[in-house]
PDB file of C-alpha atoms in Angstrom:
ATOM      1  CA  MET A1244     171.519 179.831   3.502  1.00 53.00           C
ATOM      2  CA  SER A1245     167.825 180.409   4.176  1.00 60.00           C
ATOM      3  CA  ASN A1246     165.681 183.486   4.622  1.00 61.00           C
ATOM      4  CA  LEU A1247     163.243 181.608   6.839  1.00 73.00           C
ATOM      5  CA  ASN A1248     162.219 184.206   9.417  1.00 67.00           C
ATOM      6  CA  TYR A1249     160.551 184.299  12.810  1.00 65.00           C
ATOM      7  CA  THR A1250     157.588 186.625  13.330  1.00 65.00           C
ATOM      8  CA  PRO A1251     156.727 186.721  17.039  1.00 61.00           C
ATOM      9  CA  SER A1252     153.198 187.301  18.262  1.00 61.00           C
ATOM     10  CA  PHE A1253     152.148 190.606  19.821  1.00 61.00           C
ATOM     11  CA  ALA A1254     152.332 189.019  23.291  1.00 62.00           C
ATOM     12  CA  ALA A1255     155.861 187.800  22.580  1.00 62.00           C
ATOM     13  CA  ARG A1256     156.958 191.229  21.320  1.00 64.00           C
ATOM     14  CA  LEU A1257     155.493 192.874  24.402  1.00 68.00           C
ATOM     15  CA  ALA A1258     157.173 190.370  26.716  1.00 65.00           C
ATOM     16  CA  ARG A1259     160.495 190.964  24.974  1.00 66.00           C
ATOM     17  CA  VAL A1260     160.292 194.619  26.044  1.00 69.00           C
ATOM     18  CA  ILE A1261     158.959 194.142  29.568  1.00 75.00           C
ATOM     19  CA  ILE A1262     160.966 191.165  30.827  1.00 69.00           C
ATOM     20  CA  PRO A1263     164.473 192.664  30.361  1.00 72.00           C
ATOM     21  CA  VAL A1264     163.283 195.817  32.156  1.00 77.00           C
ATOM     22  CA  LEU A1265     162.036 193.743  35.076  1.00 73.00           C
ATOM     23  CA  GLY A1266     165.399 191.975  35.145  1.00 72.00           C
ATOM     24  CA  LYS A1267     167.178 195.297  35.565  1.00 81.00           C
ATOM     25  CA  ILE A1268     164.968 196.880  38.214  1.00 89.00           C
ATOM     26  CA  LEU A1269     164.036 193.916  40.423  1.00 84.00           C
ATOM     27  CA  PRO A1270     166.250 191.998  42.872  1.00 88.00           C
ATOM     28  CA  THR A1271     167.234 188.599  41.479  1.00 79.00           C
ATOM     29  CA  SER A1272     164.974 186.556  43.753  1.00 80.00           C
ATOM     30  CA  MET A1273     161.973 188.787  43.087  1.00 85.00           C
ATOM     31  CA  TYR A1274     162.628 188.806  39.337  1.00 71.00           C
ATOM     32  CA  LYS A1275     162.716 185.016  39.302  1.00 73.00           C
ATOM     33  CA  TRP A1276     159.408 184.850  41.178  1.00 79.00           C
ATOM     34  CA  VAL A1277     157.764 187.397  38.890  1.00 75.00           C
ATOM     35  CA  TYR A1278     159.125 185.757  35.746  1.00 69.00           C
ATOM     36  CA  ASP A1279     158.094 182.266  36.834  1.00 71.00           C
ATOM     37  CA  SER A1280     154.613 183.537  37.727  1.00 77.00           C
ATOM     38  CA  LEU A1281     154.186 185.285  34.367  1.00 68.00           C
ATOM     39  CA  TYR A1282     155.575 182.328  32.446  1.00 68.00           C
ATOM     40  CA  ASN A1283     153.397 179.774  34.225  1.00 68.00           C
ATOM     41  CA  GLY A1284     150.381 182.013  33.741  1.00 71.00           C
ATOM     42  CA  TYR A1285     151.166 182.326  30.037  1.00 65.00           C
ATOM     43  CA  LYS A1286     151.527 178.549  29.678  1.00 69.00           C
ATOM     44  CA  GLY A1287     148.193 178.136  31.422  1.00 69.00           C
ATOM     45  CA  ILE A1288     146.513 180.510  28.985  1.00 73.00           C
ATOM     46  CA  ILE A1289     148.033 178.628  26.053  1.00 73.00           C
ATOM     47  CA  ARG A1290     146.816 175.292  27.417  1.00 71.00           C
ATOM     48  CA  HIS A1291     143.301 176.544  28.004  1.00 71.00           C
ATOM     49  CA  SER A1292     143.072 178.319  24.653  1.00 77.00           C
ATOM     50  CA  TYR A1293     144.115 175.117  22.900  1.00 78.00           C
ATOM     51  CA  ILE A1294     140.975 173.435  24.163  1.00 81.00           C
ATOM     52  CA  PHE A1295     138.984 175.381  21.541  1.00 82.00           C
ATOM     53  CA  ASN A1296     141.341 174.161  18.825  1.00 81.00           C
ATOM     54  CA  TYR A1297     141.004 170.632  20.171  1.00 80.00           C
ATOM     55  CA  MET A1298     137.205 170.758  20.200  1.00 88.00           C
ATOM     56  CA  PHE A1299     137.063 172.198  16.673  1.00 86.00           C
ATOM     57  CA  THR A1300     139.405 169.480  15.431  1.00 86.00           C
ATOM     58  CA  LYS A1301     137.296 166.779  17.114  1.00 81.00           C
ATOM     59  CA  ILE A1302     134.289 168.044  15.164  1.00 89.00           C
ATOM     60  CA  THR A1303     135.877 168.762  11.782  1.00 86.00           C
ATOM     61  CA  GLY A1304     139.171 166.886  11.579  1.00 78.00           C
ATOM     62  CA  ASN A1305     140.154 163.506  10.260  1.00 89.00           C
ATOM     63  CA  LYS A1306     141.422 160.718  12.490  1.00 90.00           C
ATOM     64  CA  LYS A1307     145.100 161.748  12.297  1.00 92.00           C
ATOM     65  CA  LYS A1308     144.356 165.421  13.043  1.00 92.00           C
ATOM     66  CA  VAL A1309     142.240 164.432  16.035  1.00 93.00           C
ATOM     67  CA  LEU A1310     145.082 162.235  17.308  1.00 95.00           C
ATOM     68  CA  ARG A1311     147.591 165.093  16.870  1.00 95.00           C
ATOM     69  CA  ALA A1312     145.334 167.497  18.760  1.00 94.00           C
ATOM     70  CA  THR A1313     144.705 164.955  21.526  1.00 94.00           C
ATOM     71  CA  LEU A1314     148.411 164.300  22.106  1.00 96.00           C
ATOM     72  CA  THR A1315     149.258 168.005  21.870  1.00 95.00           C
ATOM     73  CA  LYS A1316     146.666 168.899  24.496  1.00 93.00           C
ATOM     74  CA  GLN A1317     148.067 166.206  26.793  1.00 94.00           C
ATOM     75  CA  LEU A1318     151.695 167.314  26.392  1.00 96.00           C
ATOM     76  CA  LEU A1319     151.374 171.121  26.428  1.00 93.00           C
ATOM     77  CA  PRO A1320     152.188 171.308  30.166  1.00 91.00           C
ATOM     78  CA  TYR A1321     155.577 169.708  29.480  1.00 92.00           C
ATOM     79  CA  THR A1322     156.976 171.824  26.659  1.00 88.00           C
ATOM     80  CA  MET A1323     158.520 175.279  26.327  1.00 80.00           C
ATOM     81  CA  GLY A1324     157.953 175.238  22.559  1.00 79.00           C
ATOM     82  CA  GLY A1325     154.167 175.423  22.615  1.00 85.00           C
ATOM     83  CA  ARG A1326     151.649 173.680  20.391  1.00 89.00           C
ATOM     84  CA  LYS A1327     153.467 174.223  17.095  1.00 91.00           C
ATOM     85  CA  ALA A1328     156.604 172.452  18.304  1.00 93.00           C
ATOM     86  CA  LEU A1329     154.491 169.505  19.431  1.00 96.00           C
ATOM     87  CA  GLU A1330     152.425 169.432  16.246  1.00 96.00           C
ATOM     88  CA  ASN A1331     155.568 169.597  14.119  1.00 97.00           C
ATOM     89  CA  ALA A1332     157.075 166.663  16.022  1.00 97.00           C
ATOM     90  CA  PHE A1333     153.886 164.669  15.403  1.00 98.00           C
ATOM     91  CA  ASP A1334     153.866 165.564  11.692  1.00 97.00           C
ATOM     92  CA  ILE A1335     157.488 164.501  11.244  1.00 98.00           C
ATOM     93  CA  VAL A1336     156.871 161.158  12.953  1.00 98.00           C
ATOM     94  CA  LYS A1337     153.879 160.636  10.656  1.00 98.00           C
ATOM     95  CA  LEU A1338     156.071 161.389   7.633  1.00 98.00           C
ATOM     96  CA  ILE A1339     158.693 158.905   8.837  1.00 98.00           C
ATOM     97  CA  GLU A1340     156.154 156.185   9.565  1.00 98.00           C
ATOM     98  CA  ASP A1341     154.234 156.706   6.304  1.00 97.00           C
ATOM     99  CA  ASN A1342     157.497 156.327   4.371  1.00 97.00           C
ATOM    100  CA  ALA A1343     158.752 153.407   6.505  1.00 97.00           C
ATOM    101  CA  VAL A1344     162.066 155.180   7.178  1.00 98.00           C
ATOM    102  CA  PRO A1345     164.195 152.959   9.444  1.00 97.00           C
ATOM    103  CA  GLY A1346     166.107 154.142  12.471  1.00 98.00           C
ATOM    104  CA  VAL A1347     166.055 155.478  15.993  1.00 98.00           C
ATOM    105  CA  PHE A1348     164.730 158.833  17.184  1.00 98.00           C
ATOM    106  CA  ILE A1349     167.211 161.261  18.747  1.00 98.00           C
ATOM    107  CA  GLU A1350     166.544 164.537  20.512  1.00 98.00           C
ATOM    108  CA  CYS A1351     169.411 166.752  21.677  1.00 97.00           C
ATOM    109  CA  GLY A1352     167.996 169.303  24.083  1.00 95.00           C
ATOM    110  CA  VAL A1353     165.113 167.759  26.007  1.00 95.00           C
ATOM    111  CA  ALA A1354     164.212 170.428  28.605  1.00 91.00           C
ATOM    112  CA  GLU A1355     160.927 169.364  30.258  1.00 92.00           C
ATOM    113  CA  GLY A1356     160.430 166.428  27.903  1.00 94.00           C
ATOM    114  CA  GLY A1357     157.319 167.432  25.959  1.00 95.00           C
ATOM    115  CA  THR A1358     158.596 167.048  22.403  1.00 97.00           C
ATOM    116  CA  ALA A1359     160.573 163.932  23.310  1.00 97.00           C
ATOM    117  CA  ALA A1360     157.325 162.494  24.629  1.00 98.00           C
ATOM    118  CA  MET A1361     155.533 163.487  21.423  1.00 98.00           C
ATOM    119  CA  LEU A1362     158.094 161.637  19.307  1.00 98.00           C
ATOM    120  CA  GLY A1363     157.518 158.516  21.363  1.00 98.00           C
ATOM    121  CA  MET A1364     153.752 158.766  21.644  1.00 98.00           C
ATOM    122  CA  ALA A1365     153.236 159.540  17.961  1.00 98.00           C
ATOM    123  CA  HIS A1366     155.391 156.521  17.085  1.00 98.00           C
ATOM    124  CA  ARG A1367     153.430 154.376  19.517  1.00 97.00           C
ATOM    125  CA  GLU A1368     150.173 155.378  17.792  1.00 97.00           C
ATOM    126  CA  LEU A1369     151.346 155.503  14.170  1.00 97.00           C
ATOM    127  CA  GLY A1370     154.144 152.916  14.036  1.00 95.00           C
ATOM    128  CA  SER A1371     155.265 149.679  15.578  1.00 91.00           C
ATOM    129  CA  GLY A1372     156.118 151.158  18.967  1.00 90.00           C
ATOM    130  CA  LYS A1373     159.447 149.327  18.823  1.00 92.00           C
ATOM    131  CA  ARG A1374     161.869 152.090  17.845  1.00 96.00           C
ATOM    132  CA  LYS A1375     164.611 152.999  20.272  1.00 97.00           C
ATOM    133  CA  MET A1376     164.803 156.626  21.390  1.00 98.00           C
ATOM    134  CA  TRP A1377     167.805 158.561  22.678  1.00 98.00           C
ATOM    135  CA  PHE A1378     167.289 161.829  24.525  1.00 98.00           C
ATOM    136  CA  PHE A1379     170.452 163.841  25.192  1.00 97.00           C
ATOM    137  CA  ASP A1380     170.564 166.760  27.610  1.00 95.00           C
ATOM    138  CA  SER A1381     172.747 168.190  30.347  1.00 94.00           C
ATOM    139  CA  TYR A1382     169.587 168.027  32.487  1.00 94.00           C
ATOM    140  CA  GLU A1383     171.148 171.082  34.157  1.00 90.00           C
ATOM    141  CA  GLY A1384     169.905 173.725  31.707  1.00 80.00           C
ATOM    142  CA  LEU A1385     171.781 175.554  28.966  1.00 79.00           C
ATOM    143  CA  PRO A1386     175.549 176.054  28.923  1.00 79.00           C
ATOM    144  CA  GLU A1387     177.038 179.495  28.340  1.00 86.00           C
ATOM    145  CA  PRO A1388     176.864 180.734  24.737  1.00 88.00           C
ATOM    146  CA  THR A1389     180.132 181.147  22.824  1.00 87.00           C
ATOM    147  CA  LYS A1390     181.309 183.892  20.487  1.00 92.00           C
ATOM    148  CA  GLU A1391     179.705 181.990  17.592  1.00 92.00           C
ATOM    149  CA  ASP A1392     176.275 182.708  19.080  1.00 86.00           C
ATOM    150  CA  TYR A1393     176.453 186.503  19.043  1.00 87.00           C
ATOM    151  CA  GLU A1394     175.398 189.073  16.464  1.00 85.00           C
ATOM    152  CA  ASP A1395     175.668 192.731  17.509  1.00 84.00           C
ATOM    153  CA  GLY A1396     175.835 191.715  21.150  1.00 82.00           C
ATOM    154  CA  LYS A1397     172.693 189.559  21.039  1.00 84.00           C
ATOM    155  CA  THR A1398     172.266 185.803  20.847  1.00 81.00           C
ATOM    156  CA  GLY A1399     168.834 185.705  19.248  1.00 77.00           C
ATOM    157  CA  ASN A1400     165.271 186.888  18.845  1.00 75.00           C
ATOM    158  CA  PHE A1401     163.719 185.167  21.835  1.00 65.00           C
ATOM    159  CA  ILE A1402     161.592 186.645  24.580  1.00 55.00           C
ATOM    160  CA  ARG A1403     163.977 186.639  27.526  1.00 58.00           C
ATOM    161  CA  PRO A1404     167.725 186.388  28.103  1.00 59.00           C
ATOM    162  CA  LEU A1405     168.938 182.777  28.210  1.00 64.00           C
ATOM    163  CA  PRO A1406     171.637 182.574  30.884  1.00 63.00           C
ATOM    164  CA  LYS A1407     173.497 179.445  31.875  1.00 65.00           C
ATOM    165  CA  GLY A1408     171.012 177.045  33.455  1.00 61.00           C
ATOM    166  CA  ALA A1409     167.980 178.335  31.529  1.00 70.00           C
ATOM    167  CA  CYS A1410     165.483 175.936  29.887  1.00 67.00           C
ATOM    168  CA  LEU A1411     166.011 173.458  32.698  1.00 73.00           C
ATOM    169  CA  GLY A1412     164.331 170.113  32.903  1.00 79.00           C
ATOM    170  CA  THR A1413     165.860 167.702  35.376  1.00 94.00           C
ATOM    171  CA  ILE A1414     166.414 164.055  34.577  1.00 95.00           C
ATOM    172  CA  GLU A1415     164.046 163.220  37.428  1.00 96.00           C
ATOM    173  CA  GLN A1416     161.269 165.330  35.860  1.00 95.00           C
ATOM    174  CA  VAL A1417     161.742 163.814  32.414  1.00 96.00           C
ATOM    175  CA  SER A1418     161.950 160.292  33.828  1.00 97.00           C
ATOM    176  CA  GLU A1419     158.716 160.856  35.735  1.00 97.00           C
ATOM    177  CA  LEU A1420     156.959 162.000  32.558  1.00 97.00           C
ATOM    178  CA  LEU A1421     158.245 159.291  30.229  1.00 98.00           C
ATOM    179  CA  PHE A1422     158.352 156.262  32.497  1.00 97.00           C
ATOM    180  CA  SER A1423     155.764 156.865  35.222  1.00 97.00           C
ATOM    181  CA  THR A1424     153.143 159.016  33.501  1.00 97.00           C
ATOM    182  CA  LEU A1425     153.400 157.780  29.895  1.00 97.00           C
ATOM    183  CA  LYS A1426     154.606 154.219  30.648  1.00 96.00           C
ATOM    184  CA  PHE A1427     157.472 153.985  28.162  1.00 97.00           C
ATOM    185  CA  GLN A1428     159.746 151.002  28.647  1.00 95.00           C
ATOM    186  CA  LYS A1429     163.206 151.839  29.957  1.00 94.00           C
ATOM    187  CA  ASP A1430     164.732 149.389  27.480  1.00 94.00           C
ATOM    188  CA  ASP A1431     163.394 151.546  24.632  1.00 95.00           C
ATOM    189  CA  VAL A1432     164.159 155.042  25.937  1.00 97.00           C
ATOM    190  CA  HIS A1433     167.658 156.193  26.843  1.00 97.00           C
ATOM    191  CA  LEU A1434     168.180 159.435  28.778  1.00 98.00           C
ATOM    192  CA  VAL A1435     171.792 160.509  28.281  1.00 97.00           C
ATOM    193  CA  LYS A1436     172.951 163.064  30.842  1.00 96.00           C
ATOM    194  CA  GLY A1437     175.917 165.357  30.181  1.00 96.00           C
ATOM    195  CA  TRP A1438     177.238 168.071  27.883  1.00 95.00           C
ATOM    196  CA  PHE A1439     177.010 167.151  24.219  1.00 96.00           C
ATOM    197  CA  GLN A1440     180.763 167.361  23.617  1.00 95.00           C
ATOM    198  CA  ASP A1441     181.204 164.640  26.249  1.00 96.00           C
ATOM    199  CA  THR A1442     178.299 162.332  25.408  1.00 97.00           C
ATOM    200  CA  VAL A1443     177.464 162.579  21.712  1.00 97.00           C
ATOM    201  CA  PRO A1444     180.820 161.501  20.176  1.00 96.00           C
ATOM    202  CA  LYS A1445     181.028 158.491  22.475  1.00 95.00           C
ATOM    203  CA  LEU A1446     177.621 157.158  21.437  1.00 95.00           C
ATOM    204  CA  ARG A1447     177.376 158.146  17.774  1.00 92.00           C
ATOM    205  CA  ASP A1448     178.207 154.695  16.411  1.00 90.00           C
ATOM    206  CA  THR A1449     176.350 152.605  18.980  1.00 91.00           C
ATOM    207  CA  MET A1450     172.748 153.224  17.975  1.00 89.00           C
ATOM    208  CA  GLY A1451     172.674 152.337  14.294  1.00 93.00           C
ATOM    209  CA  VAL A1452     170.759 154.323  11.710  1.00 97.00           C
ATOM    210  CA  VAL A1453     168.747 157.400  12.640  1.00 98.00           C
ATOM    211  CA  ALA A1454     165.263 158.344  11.379  1.00 98.00           C
ATOM    212  CA  ILE A1455     164.745 161.643  13.235  1.00 98.00           C
ATOM    213  CA  LEU A1456     167.405 163.957  14.626  1.00 98.00           C
ATOM    214  CA  ARG A1457     165.720 166.741  16.610  1.00 98.00           C
ATOM    215  CA  LEU A1458     168.004 169.553  17.768  1.00 98.00           C
ATOM    216  CA  ASP A1459     166.835 171.929  20.493  1.00 93.00           C
ATOM    217  CA  GLY A1460     170.072 173.104  22.068  1.00 88.00           C
ATOM    218  CA  ASP A1461     169.804 176.830  21.169  1.00 85.00           C
ATOM    219  CA  TRP A1462     173.534 177.511  20.816  1.00 89.00           C
ATOM    220  CA  TYR A1463     175.985 177.015  17.947  1.00 95.00           C
ATOM    221  CA  GLU A1464     177.971 174.184  19.536  1.00 95.00           C
ATOM    222  CA  SER A1465     174.808 172.463  20.744  1.00 95.00           C
ATOM    223  CA  VAL A1466     173.610 172.188  17.144  1.00 97.00           C
ATOM    224  CA  LYS A1467     176.981 171.662  15.456  1.00 97.00           C
ATOM    225  CA  ILE A1468     178.103 168.734  17.620  1.00 97.00           C
ATOM    226  CA  PRO A1469     175.008 166.547  16.959  1.00 97.00           C
ATOM    227  CA  LEU A1470     175.030 167.402  13.256  1.00 98.00           C
ATOM    228  CA  ASP A1471     178.707 166.500  12.927  1.00 97.00           C
ATOM    229  CA  ASN A1472     178.247 163.229  14.764  1.00 97.00           C
ATOM    230  CA  PHE A1473     174.794 161.937  13.838  1.00 97.00           C
ATOM    231  CA  TYR A1474     173.949 163.202  10.369  1.00 97.00           C
ATOM    232  CA  HIS A1475     176.101 160.581   8.627  1.00 95.00           C
ATOM    233  CA  ASN A1476     173.903 157.906  10.275  1.00 96.00           C
ATOM    234  CA  LEU A1477     170.644 159.495   9.113  1.00 98.00           C
ATOM    235  CA  SER A1478     168.626 157.181   6.846  1.00 97.00           C
ATOM    236  CA  PRO A1479     167.601 158.293   3.354  1.00 97.00           C
ATOM    237  CA  GLY A1480     164.263 159.951   3.984  1.00 97.00           C
ATOM    238  CA  GLY A1481     165.270 160.795   7.531  1.00 98.00           C
ATOM    239  CA  VAL A1482     164.602 164.241   8.959  1.00 98.00           C
ATOM    240  CA  VAL A1483     166.596 166.841  10.878  1.00 98.00           C
ATOM    241  CA  ILE A1484     164.525 169.257  12.988  1.00 98.00           C
ATOM    242  CA  VAL A1485     166.238 172.445  14.213  1.00 97.00           C
ATOM    243  CA  ASP A1486     163.924 173.888  16.843  1.00 93.00           C
ATOM    244  CA  ASP A1487     165.679 177.255  17.267  1.00 91.00           C
ATOM    245  CA  TYR A1488     166.706 177.907  13.655  1.00 94.00           C
ATOM    246  CA  ALA A1489     165.180 181.382  13.264  1.00 90.00           C
ATOM    247  CA  THR A1490     165.284 182.431  16.916  1.00 89.00           C
ATOM    248  CA  CYS A1491     168.868 181.693  17.999  1.00 88.00           C
ATOM    249  CA  PHE A1492     171.670 183.113  15.858  1.00 91.00           C
ATOM    250  CA  GLY A1493     174.120 180.324  16.695  1.00 94.00           C
ATOM    251  CA  SER A1494     171.616 177.613  15.853  1.00 94.00           C
ATOM    252  CA  LYS A1495     171.034 179.118  12.410  1.00 94.00           C
ATOM    253  CA  LYS A1496     174.758 179.642  11.816  1.00 96.00           C
ATOM    254  CA  ALA A1497     175.633 176.032  12.687  1.00 97.00           C
ATOM    255  CA  THR A1498     172.836 174.685  10.473  1.00 97.00           C
ATOM    256  CA  ASP A1499     173.663 176.886   7.474  1.00 96.00           C
ATOM    257  CA  GLU A1500     177.372 176.100   7.720  1.00 97.00           C
ATOM    258  CA  PHE A1501     176.729 172.360   7.918  1.00 97.00           C
ATOM    259  CA  ARG A1502     174.332 172.374   4.975  1.00 97.00           C
ATOM    260  CA  THR A1503     176.824 174.358   2.896  1.00 97.00           C
ATOM    261  CA  GLU A1504     179.806 172.172   3.843  1.00 96.00           C
ATOM    262  CA  HIS A1505     177.913 168.988   2.945  1.00 96.00           C
ATOM    263  CA  ASN A1506     176.158 170.403  -0.117  1.00 95.00           C
ATOM    264  CA  ILE A1507     172.704 169.768   1.340  1.00 96.00           C
ATOM    265  CA  THR A1508     170.150 171.354  -0.968  1.00 94.00           C
ATOM    266  CA  THR A1509     166.875 169.926   0.292  1.00 95.00           C
ATOM    267  CA  PRO A1510     164.698 172.880   1.318  1.00 94.00           C
ATOM    268  CA  LEU A1511     164.398 174.100   4.863  1.00 95.00           C
ATOM    269  CA  MET A1512     160.742 173.887   5.858  1.00 95.00           C
ATOM    270  CA  SER A1513     159.218 176.078   8.569  1.00 92.00           C
ATOM    271  CA  ASP A1514     157.431 174.683  11.613  1.00 90.00           C
ATOM    272  CA  GLY A1515     155.424 177.928  11.881  1.00 86.00           C
ATOM    273  CA  ARG A1516     157.122 179.252  15.008  1.00 82.00           C
ATOM    274  CA  GLY A1517     160.789 179.796  14.210  1.00 86.00           C
ATOM    275  CA  GLY A1518     161.940 176.208  13.878  1.00 92.00           C
ATOM    276  CA  ALA A1519     162.913 174.457  10.640  1.00 95.00           C
ATOM    277  CA  TRP A1520     163.321 170.942   9.295  1.00 97.00           C
ATOM    278  CA  PHE A1521     164.800 169.242   6.266  1.00 97.00           C
ATOM    279  CA  GLU A1522     165.007 165.766   4.790  1.00 97.00           C
ATOM    280  CA  LYS A1523     168.024 163.706   3.831  1.00 96.00           C
ATOM    281  CA  LEU A1524     167.187 162.299   0.423  1.00 87.00           C
ATOM    282  CA  ASP A1525     170.241 160.129  -0.325  1.00 79.00           C
TER     283      ASP A1525
END
């Protein structure tokens, strides 16, 4: 068990109050328009504010920090996790490459493709560029949560309700980003469409050893299924990233249960925004 906690920003706390109220008082179509407008505006503010961080890093940072800031600025339009999720993905790839940990990169829960792209781009800059990458998603948004996801009638400490279909990134959008915009080779990047219970068990023994297993599925089953199927293939020195550890109750429950069942004692490290990661040392 871990006491790693999530402390939302003032803007996030304010949004958590306002958005559910809007959902109750506005017609569905109007609520969607208002929410999308607010969300896109917020993402725009985040992107523009990051420019100051980028410029400061260009002046004061070392080569690796400048590279991280450059890639983060490029990929911010394509992620729901913000800069810290992207920077964490970069830092984990750097750790893997510095330690020459063998294996493929896997992400389960791709959404718009930003962190998947960061895994690939960081590897392209810091490693050989020859690792295979497997990106699993329904590409239809989230499934319904199960009873394992609830505590006191809530599923987590996030800003808005997450109904079925939320966090959607279509396979066409992700393909456009990875193959057309960023020029990854289709032989190296596999987009696996479908629910995890249908796709993950079928492919678990076909991809060899794993260096990074990034889990961004929000719900209990969406974390448990990849852990059960892929962790045994994780290389010594490999890393598991749990994007929603401190924000989604089911994600935390699945992770804590798995670590307890398998006697995993390596510490859970924070990504600074509610996510966590840990190494496999043997």
